[in-house]
């Protein structure tokens, strides 16, 4: 039994020796690499519809709002312009824009503003500026006004406004 224990001890010593010898002989090489990306200025724009609701020419002036969402890369400067709409040149008194009847050819004048006091008309020459933020989109409110006293045919009226975001 004594020989057996001595054999086991010798075998363990040899095994431990090989382990140290292998670790001492191991060679290690390292390297590094760069991880890169280029972020370009980028923007997206979307807008909600504006609905004045039922209009009574004998009633009061109606107001409504729309929201323009500008989603740009953080720090990107931009400007937003609004078109005159489909019937801008044919607008009656009450605004520089007009909705056209879906059945009749009547025009219902209205206006869009960049401020809640409805004093600054928002169009192709008056822009709203902004800068992209880290948190995502910046919301710009469009304030609409539909003046009373426009005696047009009973109909549904509509117009299309193009939103342009330049960056």
Short mmCIF file of C-alpha atoms in Angstrom, two decimals:
data_model
loop_
_atom_site.label_atom_id
_atom_site.label_comp_id
_atom_site.label_asym_id
_atom_site.label_seq_id
_atom_site.Cartn_x
_atom_site.Cartn_y
_atom_site.Cartn_z
CA UNK A 1 0.00 0.00 0.00
CA UNK A 2 2.93 2.22 0.77
CA UNK A 3 4.16 1.89 -2.81
CA UNK A 4 0.69 2.78 -4.08
CA UNK A 5 0.57 6.01 -2.02
CA UNK A 6 4.03 6.95 -3.17
CA UNK A 7 3.00 6.34 -6.79
CA UNK A 8 -0.04 8.61 -6.34
CA UNK A 9 2.13 11.33 -4.78
CA UNK A 10 4.62 11.09 -7.63
CA UNK A 11 1.83 11.24 -10.19
CA UNK A 12 0.35 14.36 -8.54
CA UNK A 13 3.74 16.08 -8.45
CA UNK A 14 4.25 15.33 -12.14
CA UNK A 15 0.74 16.59 -13.00
CA UNK A 16 1.22 19.82 -11.05
CA UNK A 17 4.61 20.28 -12.69
CA UNK A 18 3.09 19.92 -16.16
CA UNK A 19 0.38 22.44 -15.30
CA UNK A 20 2.95 25.03 -14.23
CA UNK A 21 5.19 24.21 -17.18
CA UNK A 22 2.32 24.63 -19.66
CA UNK A 23 1.24 27.95 -18.15
CA UNK A 24 4.79 29.23 -18.19
CA UNK A 25 5.16 28.24 -21.83
CA UNK A 26 1.82 29.80 -22.94
CA UNK A 27 2.18 32.92 -25.12
CA UNK A 28 -0.56 35.54 -25.28
CA UNK A 29 -1.08 38.13 -28.01
CA UNK A 30 -3.62 40.98 -27.85
CA UNK A 31 -5.00 43.58 -30.21
CA UNK A 32 -7.67 46.31 -30.28
CA UNK A 33 -10.12 47.61 -32.86
CA UNK A 34 -12.21 50.77 -33.28
CA UNK A 35 -15.99 50.82 -33.40
CA UNK A 36 -17.31 53.83 -35.33
CA UNK A 37 -20.49 55.28 -36.80
CA UNK A 38 -21.33 58.54 -38.52
CA UNK A 39 -24.62 60.21 -37.65
CA UNK A 40 -25.92 62.57 -40.32
CA UNK A 41 -28.46 65.34 -39.83
CA UNK A 42 -31.87 63.81 -40.38
CA UNK A 43 -35.47 64.90 -39.86
CA UNK A 44 -38.98 63.52 -40.20
CA UNK A 45 -42.16 65.59 -40.02
CA UNK A 46 -45.79 64.63 -39.45
CA UNK A 47 -48.96 66.58 -38.67
CA UNK A 48 -52.39 65.97 -37.22
CA UNK A 49 -55.58 67.05 -39.01
CA UNK A 50 -57.39 70.24 -38.06
CA UNK A 51 -61.18 70.04 -37.67
CA UNK A 52 -63.21 73.19 -36.97
CA UNK A 53 -66.35 71.12 -36.48
CA UNK A 54 -69.87 72.36 -37.42
CA UNK A 55 -69.87 75.91 -38.79
CA UNK A 56 -72.74 78.37 -38.38
CA UNK A 57 -72.19 81.62 -40.33
CA UNK A 58 -74.49 83.36 -37.81
CA UNK A 59 -72.49 82.00 -34.89
CA UNK A 60 -69.07 82.99 -33.62
CA UNK A 61 -65.58 82.58 -35.01
CA UNK A 62 -64.31 79.01 -34.63
CA UNK A 63 -60.82 77.99 -33.59
CA UNK A 64 -59.00 74.69 -33.93
CA UNK A 65 -55.44 73.39 -33.57
CA UNK A 66 -53.12 70.97 -35.31
CA UNK A 67 -49.80 69.59 -34.13
CA UNK A 68 -46.68 69.31 -36.25
CA UNK A 69 -44.15 66.79 -34.93
CA UNK A 70 -40.56 67.46 -35.98
CA UNK A 71 -38.25 64.54 -35.21
CA UNK A 72 -34.64 65.45 -35.97
CA UNK A 73 -31.24 64.29 -34.84
CA UNK A 74 -30.18 66.01 -31.64
CA UNK A 75 -28.88 69.53 -32.35
CA UNK A 76 -30.14 69.73 -35.94
CA UNK A 77 -31.60 73.18 -36.69
CA UNK A 78 -34.69 73.33 -38.91
CA UNK A 79 -37.47 75.62 -40.15
CA UNK A 80 -41.09 74.74 -40.90
CA UNK A 81 -43.25 76.46 -43.51
CA UNK A 82 -46.90 75.89 -44.41
CA UNK A 83 -48.30 76.16 -47.91
CA UNK A 84 -51.20 78.43 -48.77
CA UNK A 85 -53.40 75.41 -49.37
CA UNK A 86 -55.29 74.28 -52.46
CA UNK A 87 -57.44 77.42 -52.76
CA UNK A 88 -55.17 80.14 -51.38
CA UNK A 89 -55.54 82.47 -54.35
CA UNK A 90 -59.31 82.21 -54.28
CA UNK A 91 -59.76 82.90 -50.57
CA UNK A 92 -62.75 85.09 -49.64
CA UNK A 93 -62.67 87.69 -46.89
CA UNK A 94 -61.68 86.16 -43.58
CA UNK A 95 -58.32 84.68 -44.47
CA UNK A 96 -55.63 84.10 -47.03
CA UNK A 97 -56.54 80.44 -47.23
CA UNK A 98 -59.81 78.79 -48.23
CA UNK A 99 -61.54 75.46 -47.93
CA UNK A 100 -63.52 74.43 -50.98
CA UNK A 101 -66.89 72.72 -50.82
CA UNK A 102 -66.84 69.05 -51.75
CA UNK A 103 -70.06 69.49 -53.79
CA UNK A 104 -70.28 73.24 -54.35
CA UNK A 105 -67.52 75.52 -55.61
CA UNK A 106 -68.00 77.86 -52.64
CA UNK A 107 -64.96 78.94 -50.64
CA UNK A 108 -64.80 79.16 -46.86
CA UNK A 109 -61.96 81.45 -45.74
CA UNK A 110 -59.76 80.59 -42.77
CA UNK A 111 -56.28 81.32 -41.46
CA UNK A 112 -53.40 79.49 -39.76
CA UNK A 113 -51.18 81.08 -37.12
CA UNK A 114 -47.94 80.22 -35.34
CA UNK A 115 -48.97 81.78 -32.01
CA UNK A 116 -51.86 81.14 -29.64
CA UNK A 117 -52.93 84.79 -29.85
CA UNK A 118 -53.50 84.21 -33.58
CA UNK A 119 -51.56 87.29 -34.66
CA UNK A 120 -48.68 85.81 -36.75
CA UNK A 121 -49.86 84.11 -39.97
CA UNK A 122 -47.90 80.92 -40.68
CA UNK A 123 -47.22 80.46 -44.40
CA UNK A 124 -44.40 80.09 -46.96
CA UNK A 125 -42.70 83.32 -45.90
CA UNK A 126 -43.25 83.16 -42.14
CA UNK A 127 -41.44 80.16 -40.73
CA UNK A 128 -41.17 78.51 -37.35
CA UNK A 129 -37.69 77.42 -36.27
CA UNK A 130 -36.57 74.63 -34.00
CA UNK A 131 -33.70 72.35 -33.03
CA UNK A 132 -33.77 68.56 -32.74
CA UNK A 133 -33.65 67.20 -29.21
CA UNK A 134 -32.30 64.00 -27.70
CA UNK A 135 -35.73 63.04 -26.38
CA UNK A 136 -37.28 62.71 -29.87
CA UNK A 137 -39.86 64.93 -31.48
CA UNK A 138 -40.55 68.61 -30.94
CA UNK A 139 -44.23 69.56 -31.18
CA UNK A 140 -45.23 72.80 -32.89
CA UNK A 141 -48.88 73.85 -32.62
CA UNK A 142 -50.71 75.36 -35.60
CA UNK A 143 -53.55 77.64 -34.47
CA UNK A 144 -56.48 77.89 -36.87
CA UNK A 145 -59.29 80.43 -37.08
CA UNK A 146 -62.50 80.25 -39.12
CA UNK A 147 -64.26 83.66 -39.02
CA UNK A 148 -68.05 83.86 -38.66
CA UNK A 149 -70.24 85.60 -41.23
CA UNK A 150 -69.34 83.57 -44.33
CA UNK A 151 -72.65 82.64 -45.92
CA UNK A 152 -71.70 79.72 -48.12
CA UNK A 153 -73.75 76.78 -49.34
CA UNK A 154 -74.36 73.94 -46.86
CA UNK A 155 -71.61 71.43 -47.71
CA UNK A 156 -68.48 69.82 -46.34
CA UNK A 157 -65.42 72.00 -46.88
CA UNK A 158 -61.78 70.96 -47.02
CA UNK A 159 -58.29 72.12 -47.90
CA UNK A 160 -54.85 70.49 -47.92
CA UNK A 161 -51.84 72.18 -46.36
CA UNK A 162 -48.33 71.05 -47.23
CA UNK A 163 -45.87 71.10 -44.33
CA UNK A 164 -42.24 71.62 -45.34
CA UNK A 165 -39.39 71.08 -42.90
CA UNK A 166 -36.00 72.33 -44.10
CA UNK A 167 -32.82 71.39 -42.24
#
